Short mmCIF file of C-alpha atoms and ligand atoms in Angstrom, two decimals:
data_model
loop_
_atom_site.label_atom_id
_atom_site.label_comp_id
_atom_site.label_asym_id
_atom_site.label_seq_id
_atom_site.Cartn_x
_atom_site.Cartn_y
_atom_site.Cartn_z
CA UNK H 1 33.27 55.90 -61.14
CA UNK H 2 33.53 55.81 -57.21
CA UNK H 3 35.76 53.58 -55.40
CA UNK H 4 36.17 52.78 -51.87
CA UNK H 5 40.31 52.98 -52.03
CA UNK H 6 41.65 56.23 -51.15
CA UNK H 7 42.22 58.83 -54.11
CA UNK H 8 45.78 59.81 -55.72
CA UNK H 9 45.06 63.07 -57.33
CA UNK H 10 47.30 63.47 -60.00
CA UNK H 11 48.14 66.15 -62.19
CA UNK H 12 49.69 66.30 -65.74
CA UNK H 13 52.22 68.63 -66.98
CA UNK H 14 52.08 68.58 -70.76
CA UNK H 15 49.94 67.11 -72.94
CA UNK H 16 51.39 66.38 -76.48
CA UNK H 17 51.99 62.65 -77.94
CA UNK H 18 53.77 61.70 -74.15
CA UNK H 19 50.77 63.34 -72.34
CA UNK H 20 48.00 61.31 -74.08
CA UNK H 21 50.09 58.07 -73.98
CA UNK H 22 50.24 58.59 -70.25
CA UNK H 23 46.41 59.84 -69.79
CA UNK H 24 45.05 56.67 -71.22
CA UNK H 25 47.13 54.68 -68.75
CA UNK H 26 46.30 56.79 -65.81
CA UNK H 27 42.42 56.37 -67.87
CA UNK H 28 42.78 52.73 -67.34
CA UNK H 29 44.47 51.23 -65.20
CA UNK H 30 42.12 50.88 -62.22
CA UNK H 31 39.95 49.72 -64.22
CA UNK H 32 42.15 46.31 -65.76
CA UNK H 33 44.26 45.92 -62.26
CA UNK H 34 43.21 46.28 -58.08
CA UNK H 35 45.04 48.81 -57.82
CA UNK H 36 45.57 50.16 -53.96
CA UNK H 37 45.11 53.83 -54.77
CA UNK H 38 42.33 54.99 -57.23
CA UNK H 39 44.58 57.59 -59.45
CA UNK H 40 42.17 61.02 -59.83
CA UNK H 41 42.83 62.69 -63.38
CA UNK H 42 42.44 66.11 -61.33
CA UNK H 43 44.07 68.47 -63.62
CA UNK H 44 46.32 68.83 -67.01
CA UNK H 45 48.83 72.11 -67.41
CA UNK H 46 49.69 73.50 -70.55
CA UNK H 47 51.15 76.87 -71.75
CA UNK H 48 48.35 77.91 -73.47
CA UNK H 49 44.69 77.84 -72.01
CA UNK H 50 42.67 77.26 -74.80
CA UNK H 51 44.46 73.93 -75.77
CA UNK H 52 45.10 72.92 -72.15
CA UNK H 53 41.24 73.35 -71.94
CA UNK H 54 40.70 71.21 -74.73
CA UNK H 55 43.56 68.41 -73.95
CA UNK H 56 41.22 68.17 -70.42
CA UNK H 57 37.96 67.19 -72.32
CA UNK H 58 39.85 65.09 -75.27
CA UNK H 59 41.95 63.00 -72.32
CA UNK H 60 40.00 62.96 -69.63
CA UNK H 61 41.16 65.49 -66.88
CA UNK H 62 38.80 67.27 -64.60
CA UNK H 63 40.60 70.79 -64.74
CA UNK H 64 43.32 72.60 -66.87
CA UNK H 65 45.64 75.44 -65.98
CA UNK H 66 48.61 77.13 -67.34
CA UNK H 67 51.02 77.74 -64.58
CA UNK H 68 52.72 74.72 -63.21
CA UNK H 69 54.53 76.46 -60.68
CA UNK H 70 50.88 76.79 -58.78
CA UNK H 71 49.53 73.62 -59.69
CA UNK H 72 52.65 71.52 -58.14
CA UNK H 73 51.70 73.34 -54.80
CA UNK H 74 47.79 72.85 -54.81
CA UNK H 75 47.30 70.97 -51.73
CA UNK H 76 44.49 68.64 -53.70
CA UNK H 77 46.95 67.04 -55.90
CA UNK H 78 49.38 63.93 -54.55
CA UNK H 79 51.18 63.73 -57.72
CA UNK H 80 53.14 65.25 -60.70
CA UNK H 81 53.20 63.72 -63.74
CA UNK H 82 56.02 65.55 -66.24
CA UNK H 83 55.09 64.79 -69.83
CA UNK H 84 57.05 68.21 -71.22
CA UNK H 85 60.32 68.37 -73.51
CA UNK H 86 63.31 67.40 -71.01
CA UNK H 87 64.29 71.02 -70.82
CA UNK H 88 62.06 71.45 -68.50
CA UNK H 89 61.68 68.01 -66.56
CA UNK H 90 64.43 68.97 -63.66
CA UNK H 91 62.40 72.37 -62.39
CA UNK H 92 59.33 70.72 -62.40
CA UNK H 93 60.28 67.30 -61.09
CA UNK H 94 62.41 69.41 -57.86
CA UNK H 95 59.61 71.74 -57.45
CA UNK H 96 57.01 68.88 -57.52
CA UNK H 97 58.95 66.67 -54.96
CA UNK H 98 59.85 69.97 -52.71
CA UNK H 99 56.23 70.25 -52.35
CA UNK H 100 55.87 66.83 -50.96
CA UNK H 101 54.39 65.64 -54.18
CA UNK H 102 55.10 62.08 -55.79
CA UNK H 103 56.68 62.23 -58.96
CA UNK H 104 56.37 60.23 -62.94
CA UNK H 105 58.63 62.07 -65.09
CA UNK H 106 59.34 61.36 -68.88
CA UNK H 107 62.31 60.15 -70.22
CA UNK H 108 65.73 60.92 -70.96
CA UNK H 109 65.35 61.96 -66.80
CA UNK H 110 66.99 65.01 -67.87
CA UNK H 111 68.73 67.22 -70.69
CA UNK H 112 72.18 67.31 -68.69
CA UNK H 113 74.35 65.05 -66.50
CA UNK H 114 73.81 68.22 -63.71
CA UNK H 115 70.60 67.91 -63.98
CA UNK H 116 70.05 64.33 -63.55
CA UNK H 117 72.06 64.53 -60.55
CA UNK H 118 70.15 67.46 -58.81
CA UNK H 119 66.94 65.47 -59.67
CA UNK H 120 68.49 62.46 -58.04
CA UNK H 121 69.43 64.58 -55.14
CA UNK H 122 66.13 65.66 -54.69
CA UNK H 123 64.68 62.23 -54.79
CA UNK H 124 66.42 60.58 -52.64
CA UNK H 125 65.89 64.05 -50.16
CA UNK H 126 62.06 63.39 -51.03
CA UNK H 127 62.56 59.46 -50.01
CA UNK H 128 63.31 59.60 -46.83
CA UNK H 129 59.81 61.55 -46.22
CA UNK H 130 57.83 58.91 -48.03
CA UNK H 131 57.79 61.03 -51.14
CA UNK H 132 58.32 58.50 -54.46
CA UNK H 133 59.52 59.78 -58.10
CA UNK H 134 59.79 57.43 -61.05
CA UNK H 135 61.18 58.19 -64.62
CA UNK H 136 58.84 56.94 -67.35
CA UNK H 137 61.25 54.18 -69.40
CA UNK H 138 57.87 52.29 -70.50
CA UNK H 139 59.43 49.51 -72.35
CA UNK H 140 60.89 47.92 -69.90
CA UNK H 141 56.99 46.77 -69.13
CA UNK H 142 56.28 45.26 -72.42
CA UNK H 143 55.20 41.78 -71.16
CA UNK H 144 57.45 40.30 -73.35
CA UNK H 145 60.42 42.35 -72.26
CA UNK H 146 59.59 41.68 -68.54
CA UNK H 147 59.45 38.09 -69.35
CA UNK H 148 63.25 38.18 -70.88
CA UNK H 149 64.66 40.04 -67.70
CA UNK H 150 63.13 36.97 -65.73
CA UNK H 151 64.42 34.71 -67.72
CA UNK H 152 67.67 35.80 -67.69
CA UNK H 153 67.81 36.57 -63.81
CA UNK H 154 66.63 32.69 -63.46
CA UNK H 155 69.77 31.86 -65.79
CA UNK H 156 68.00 30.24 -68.47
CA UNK H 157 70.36 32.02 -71.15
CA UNK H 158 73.65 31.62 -68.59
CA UNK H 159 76.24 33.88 -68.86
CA UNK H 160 75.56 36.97 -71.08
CA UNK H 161 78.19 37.43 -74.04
CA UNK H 162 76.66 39.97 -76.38
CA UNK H 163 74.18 42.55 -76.49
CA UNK H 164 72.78 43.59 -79.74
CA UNK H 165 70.12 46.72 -79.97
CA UNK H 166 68.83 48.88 -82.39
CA UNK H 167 66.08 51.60 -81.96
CA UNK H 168 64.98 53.13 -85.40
CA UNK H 169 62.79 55.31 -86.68
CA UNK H 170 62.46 57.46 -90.18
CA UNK H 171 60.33 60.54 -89.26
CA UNK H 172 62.84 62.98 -89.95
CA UNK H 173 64.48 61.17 -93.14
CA UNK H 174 62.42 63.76 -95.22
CA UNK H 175 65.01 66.56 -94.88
CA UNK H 176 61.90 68.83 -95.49
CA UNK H 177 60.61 67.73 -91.85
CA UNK H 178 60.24 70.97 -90.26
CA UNK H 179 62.45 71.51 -87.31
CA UNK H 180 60.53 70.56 -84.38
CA UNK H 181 61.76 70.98 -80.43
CA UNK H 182 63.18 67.74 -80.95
CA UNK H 183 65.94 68.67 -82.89
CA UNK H 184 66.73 71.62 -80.74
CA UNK H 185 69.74 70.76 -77.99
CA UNK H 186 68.04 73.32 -75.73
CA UNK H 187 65.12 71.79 -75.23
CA UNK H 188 65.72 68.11 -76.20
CA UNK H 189 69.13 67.64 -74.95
CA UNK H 190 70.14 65.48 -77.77
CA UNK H 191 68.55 63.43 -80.77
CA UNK H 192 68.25 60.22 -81.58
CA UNK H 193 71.15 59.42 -78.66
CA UNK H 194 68.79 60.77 -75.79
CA UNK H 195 65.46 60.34 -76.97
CA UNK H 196 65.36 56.33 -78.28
CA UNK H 197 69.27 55.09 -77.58
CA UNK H 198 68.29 56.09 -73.85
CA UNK H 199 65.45 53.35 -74.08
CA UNK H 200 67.78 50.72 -75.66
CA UNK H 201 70.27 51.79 -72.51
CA UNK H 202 67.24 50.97 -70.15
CA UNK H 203 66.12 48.05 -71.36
CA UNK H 204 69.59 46.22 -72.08
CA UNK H 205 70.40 46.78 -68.71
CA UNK H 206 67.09 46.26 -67.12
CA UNK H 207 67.16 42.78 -69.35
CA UNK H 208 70.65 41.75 -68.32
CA UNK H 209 70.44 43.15 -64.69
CA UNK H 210 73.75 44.58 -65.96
CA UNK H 211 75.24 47.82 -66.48
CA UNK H 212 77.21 49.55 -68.76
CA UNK H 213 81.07 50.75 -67.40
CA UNK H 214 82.64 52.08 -71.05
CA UNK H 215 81.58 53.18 -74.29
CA UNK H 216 82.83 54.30 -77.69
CA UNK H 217 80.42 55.96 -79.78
CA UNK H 218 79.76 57.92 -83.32
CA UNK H 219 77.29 60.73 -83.74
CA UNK H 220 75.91 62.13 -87.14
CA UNK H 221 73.40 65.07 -88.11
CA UNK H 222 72.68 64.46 -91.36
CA UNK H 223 70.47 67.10 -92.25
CA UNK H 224 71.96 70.21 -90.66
CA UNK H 225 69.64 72.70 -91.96
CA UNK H 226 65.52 72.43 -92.16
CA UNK H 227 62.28 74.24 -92.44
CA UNK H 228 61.33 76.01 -89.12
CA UNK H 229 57.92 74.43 -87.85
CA UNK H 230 54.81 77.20 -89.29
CA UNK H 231 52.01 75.37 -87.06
CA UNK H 232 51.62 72.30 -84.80
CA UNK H 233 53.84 71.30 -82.21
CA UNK H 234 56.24 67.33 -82.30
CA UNK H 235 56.40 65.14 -84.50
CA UNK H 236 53.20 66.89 -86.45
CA UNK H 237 54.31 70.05 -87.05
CA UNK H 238 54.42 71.87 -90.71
CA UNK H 239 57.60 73.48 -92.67
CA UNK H 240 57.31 77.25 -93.02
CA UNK H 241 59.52 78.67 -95.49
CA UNK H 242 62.40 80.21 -93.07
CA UNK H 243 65.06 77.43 -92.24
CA UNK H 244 67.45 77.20 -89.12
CA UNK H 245 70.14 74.63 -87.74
CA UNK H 246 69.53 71.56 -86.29
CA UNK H 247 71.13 71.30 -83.04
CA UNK H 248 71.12 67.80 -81.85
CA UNK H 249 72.65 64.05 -83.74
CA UNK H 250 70.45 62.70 -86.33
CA UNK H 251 71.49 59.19 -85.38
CA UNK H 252 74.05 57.74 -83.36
CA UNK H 253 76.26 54.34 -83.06
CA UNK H 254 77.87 52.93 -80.07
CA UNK H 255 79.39 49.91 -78.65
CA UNK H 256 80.06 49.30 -75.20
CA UNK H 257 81.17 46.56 -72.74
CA UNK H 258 78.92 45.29 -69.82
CA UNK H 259 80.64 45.41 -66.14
CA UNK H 260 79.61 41.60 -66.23
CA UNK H 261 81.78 40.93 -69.17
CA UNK H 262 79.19 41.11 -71.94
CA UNK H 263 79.63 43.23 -75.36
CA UNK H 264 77.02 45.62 -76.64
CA UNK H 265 76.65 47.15 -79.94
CA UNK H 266 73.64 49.65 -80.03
CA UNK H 267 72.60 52.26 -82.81
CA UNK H 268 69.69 54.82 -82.65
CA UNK H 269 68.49 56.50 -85.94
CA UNK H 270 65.55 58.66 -87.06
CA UNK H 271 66.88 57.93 -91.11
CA UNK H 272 66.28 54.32 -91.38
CA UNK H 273 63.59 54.82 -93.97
CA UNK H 274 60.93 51.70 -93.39
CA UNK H 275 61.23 51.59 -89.92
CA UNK H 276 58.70 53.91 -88.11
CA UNK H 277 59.46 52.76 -84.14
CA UNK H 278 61.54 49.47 -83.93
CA UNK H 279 63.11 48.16 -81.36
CA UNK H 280 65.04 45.06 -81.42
CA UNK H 281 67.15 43.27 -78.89
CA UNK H 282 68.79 40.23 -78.18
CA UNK H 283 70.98 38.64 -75.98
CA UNK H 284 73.13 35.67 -76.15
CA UNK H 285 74.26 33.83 -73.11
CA UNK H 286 76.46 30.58 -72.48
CA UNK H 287 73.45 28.67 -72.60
CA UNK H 288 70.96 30.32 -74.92
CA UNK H 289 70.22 33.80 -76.32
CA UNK H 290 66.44 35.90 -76.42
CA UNK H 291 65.42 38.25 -79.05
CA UNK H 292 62.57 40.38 -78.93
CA UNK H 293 61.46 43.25 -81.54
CA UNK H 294 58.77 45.49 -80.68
CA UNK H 295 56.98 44.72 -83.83
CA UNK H 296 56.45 41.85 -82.84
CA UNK H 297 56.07 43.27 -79.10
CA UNK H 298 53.84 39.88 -77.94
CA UNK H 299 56.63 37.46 -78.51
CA UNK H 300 59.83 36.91 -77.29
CA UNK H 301 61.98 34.24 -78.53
CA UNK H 302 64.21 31.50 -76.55
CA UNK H 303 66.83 29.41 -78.43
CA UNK H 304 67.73 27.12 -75.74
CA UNK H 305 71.27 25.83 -76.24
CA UNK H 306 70.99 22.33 -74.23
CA UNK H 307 68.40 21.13 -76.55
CA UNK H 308 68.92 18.40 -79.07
CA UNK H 309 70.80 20.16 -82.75
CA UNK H 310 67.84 18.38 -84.58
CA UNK H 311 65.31 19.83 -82.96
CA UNK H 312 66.84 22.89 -81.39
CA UNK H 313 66.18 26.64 -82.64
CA UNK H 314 64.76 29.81 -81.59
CA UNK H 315 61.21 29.47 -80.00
CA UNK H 316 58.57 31.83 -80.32
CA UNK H 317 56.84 32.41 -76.82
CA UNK H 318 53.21 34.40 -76.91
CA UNK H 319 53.79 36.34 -74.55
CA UNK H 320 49.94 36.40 -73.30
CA UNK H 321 49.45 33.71 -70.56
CA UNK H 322 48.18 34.81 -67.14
CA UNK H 323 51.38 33.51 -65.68
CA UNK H 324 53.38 35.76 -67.92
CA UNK H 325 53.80 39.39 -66.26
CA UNK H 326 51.42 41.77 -66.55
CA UNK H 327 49.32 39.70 -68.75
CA UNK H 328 46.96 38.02 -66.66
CA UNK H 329 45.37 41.43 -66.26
CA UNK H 330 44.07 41.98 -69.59
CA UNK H 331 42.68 39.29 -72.60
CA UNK H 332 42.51 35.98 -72.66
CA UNK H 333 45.83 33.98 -74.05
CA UNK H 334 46.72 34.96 -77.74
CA UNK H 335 44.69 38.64 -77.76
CA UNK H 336 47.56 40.61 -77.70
CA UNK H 337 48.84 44.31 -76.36
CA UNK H 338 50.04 47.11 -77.86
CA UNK H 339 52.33 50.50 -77.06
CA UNK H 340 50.16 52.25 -74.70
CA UNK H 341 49.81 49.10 -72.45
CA UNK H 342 53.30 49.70 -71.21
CA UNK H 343 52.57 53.13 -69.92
CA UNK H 344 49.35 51.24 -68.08
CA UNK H 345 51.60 48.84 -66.22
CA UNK H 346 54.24 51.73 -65.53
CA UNK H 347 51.29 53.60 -63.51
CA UNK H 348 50.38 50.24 -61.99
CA UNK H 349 53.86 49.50 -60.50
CA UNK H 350 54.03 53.41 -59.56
CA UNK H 351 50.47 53.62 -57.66
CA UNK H 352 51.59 50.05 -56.06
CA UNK H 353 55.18 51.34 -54.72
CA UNK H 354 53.89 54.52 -53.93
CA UNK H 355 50.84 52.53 -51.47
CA UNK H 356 53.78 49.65 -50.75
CA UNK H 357 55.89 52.88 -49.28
CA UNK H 358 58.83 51.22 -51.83
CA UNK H 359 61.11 53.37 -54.26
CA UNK H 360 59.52 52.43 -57.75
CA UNK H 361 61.32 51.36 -60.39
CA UNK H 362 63.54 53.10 -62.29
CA UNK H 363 64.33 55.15 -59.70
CA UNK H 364 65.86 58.74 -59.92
CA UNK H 365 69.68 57.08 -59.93
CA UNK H 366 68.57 54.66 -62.54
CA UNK H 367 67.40 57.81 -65.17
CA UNK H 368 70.72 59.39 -64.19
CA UNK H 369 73.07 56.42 -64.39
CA UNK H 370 71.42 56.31 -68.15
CA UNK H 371 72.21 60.35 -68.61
CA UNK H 372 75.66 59.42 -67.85
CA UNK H 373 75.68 56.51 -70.62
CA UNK H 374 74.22 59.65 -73.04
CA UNK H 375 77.09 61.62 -71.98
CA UNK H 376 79.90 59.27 -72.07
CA UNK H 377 78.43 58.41 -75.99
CA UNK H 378 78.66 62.13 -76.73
CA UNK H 379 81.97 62.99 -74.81
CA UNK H 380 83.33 59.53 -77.09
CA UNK H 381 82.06 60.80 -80.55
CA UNK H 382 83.63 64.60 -79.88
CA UNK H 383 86.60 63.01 -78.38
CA UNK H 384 87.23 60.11 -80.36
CA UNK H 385 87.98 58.02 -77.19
CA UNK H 386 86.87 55.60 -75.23
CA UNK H 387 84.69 56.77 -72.11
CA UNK H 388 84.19 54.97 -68.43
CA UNK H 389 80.43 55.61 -67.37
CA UNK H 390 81.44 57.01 -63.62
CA UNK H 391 79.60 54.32 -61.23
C1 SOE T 401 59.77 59.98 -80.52
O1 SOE T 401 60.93 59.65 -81.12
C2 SOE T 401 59.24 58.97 -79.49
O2 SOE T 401 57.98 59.45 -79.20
C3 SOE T 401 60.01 58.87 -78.18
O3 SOE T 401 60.16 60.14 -77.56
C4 SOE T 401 59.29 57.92 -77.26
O4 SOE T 401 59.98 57.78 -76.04
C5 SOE T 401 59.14 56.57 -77.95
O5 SOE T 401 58.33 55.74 -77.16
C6 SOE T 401 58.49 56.70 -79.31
O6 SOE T 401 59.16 57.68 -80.06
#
């Protein structure tokens, strides 16, 4: 398709279950908003040729290579996209933005406090010569979600007093489930904690506007020992018969308390048997609460405390008007979105800032100010203390 707006040529590091989540939205998104820029799916890098070569046909990009180092260089491409375990995110992300090259990369920003901060560094370096970098927390553009953090900035719930969240999964329940790079610290950082509890982080605070100052928090591996992966590559991979230690917490609890005042009680599990990806959240304020569960990801709900007790309870909003964010853009009222629409509006806000000459949101300091939540829960669960997040 041609288009008269000038080209961002992007390329894609990785290109797993995060790397064809973000293809269809860099697939789509000119084509459901006016976008400024018209993004250029110029090339996909993976280690190994042969399946980088196919990832290009099966998603959509016009070249593959295997050496990143080269490709964030290549004076044809305007952007790095980082789609590859978080070991790896800081190199690529500094390299990328060294090179003058905007940056989306994956989240948790980073497997290490250090390395959040160098990235952050290197941002805000990259800034001040126009260059943008954005980490990929995709929730927080759920319509619905978007719709509570306006709501709340407008005061329609008043002043917050709790925050409840929960992020759970079961795909690892099976203590057969062979031991993909997910449950290695080296290359994933942490478990459950850094790789859903850092969403619930986001999107609390991106909801209340708020930010987390101190935390007290549990960690648990459950399953210490499992089958080392034979074939296949995250969350697909098969058990060979050789076992080895898993390195990172199977699930992990925390509470916390809000600089504003509120509470927060969070917990992020891969062992909740029944739940394959849910996210729930709500908030209750001085003069209402919201809930929202990603199940249900086109409603939120409003319990608006000034109403009359005979009539009053919690109100189930579709989410799907063209006043609502993000909505107008797609189906008429009541034909609802799903998961990958999130990482369609995150490339939409990034191509926008990135023509507006604005920082997108998150920013750099926003993926690190969650890495230091990550830490403070770990630090807390080793300790057995109470930990400030540094501001
Ligand atoms: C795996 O647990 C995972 O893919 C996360 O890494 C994603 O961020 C989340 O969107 C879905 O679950």
């Amino acid at each position: 398709m041609t288009s008269s707006r000038p080209t961002l040529a992007v390329a894609m590091v990785g290109h797993a279950f995060m790397g064809a989540a973000h293809s269809q939205a860099w697939r789509s998104a000119h084509r459901f908003f006016d976008l400024p820029l018209h993004p250029a799916m110029a090339l996909v890098v993976g280690r190994d040729a042969a399946r980088a070569a196919e990832a290009a046909d099966r998603l959509g990009w016009a070249e593959s290579a295997t050496d990143w180092h080269a490709a964030v260089v290549r004076d044809d491409i305007d952007l790095v996209d980082v789609c590859t375990p978080g070991d790896t995110h800081a190199e690529i992300a500094i390299a990328a933005l060294a090179a003058g090259k905007h940056v989306l990369c994956e989240k948790p920003l980073a497997n290490t406090v250090a390395e959040a901060e160098e990235m952050a560094a290197a941002a805000s370096t990259a800034a001040e010569r126009g260059v943008r970098a954005m980490v990929g927390f995709t929730y927080r553009r759920v319509p619905a979600v978007a719709l509570a953090r306006r709501l709340v900035a407008q005061g329609r719930i008043g002043e917050i007093r709790h925050v409840r969240a929960t992020y759970l999964q079961d795909w690892i329940a099976d203590p057969e489930a062979p031991l993909t790079w997910r449950l290695d610290k080296q290359r994933a950082g942490s478990g459950a904690l850094g790789d859903i509890g850092a969403h619930i982080i986001d999107l609390t605070q991106h909801i209340t506007g708020d930010r987390l100052h101190e935390v007290s928090g549990q960690l648990e591996t459950f399953v210490k020992e499992r089958p080392l992966v034979a074939t296949g590559v995250g969350l697909s991979g098969t058990a060979s018969t050789e076992r080895g230690s898993v390195t990172v917490d199977d699930a992990a609890v925390f509470i916390g308390r809000f600089a504003g005042g509120a509470l927060g009680v969070f917990e992020a599990t891969r062992f909740a048997t029944g739940r394959k990806n849910s996210i729930r959240i709500e908030v209750n304020g001085s003069a209402g609460s919201l809930a929202f569960d990603f199940e249900d990801m086109n409603v939120l709900e409003l319990y608006d405390a000034a109403e009359p007790a005979e009539t009053a309870g919690f109100r189930r909003i579709l989410v799907t008007e063209p006043t609502h964010p993000y909505a107008g853009a797609w189906w008429p009222p009541g034909h609802g979105l799903g998961y990958e629409h999130g990482f369609t509006h995150q490339v939409v806000d990034l191509v926008t800032a990135i023509a507006d000459g604005t920082d997108p949101a998150p920013t750099f300091a926003d993926g690190l100010q969650v890495q230091r939540v990550l830490a403070a829960v770990e630090t807390s669960s080793d300790t057995r203390t109470w930990q400030q997040i540094p501001s």
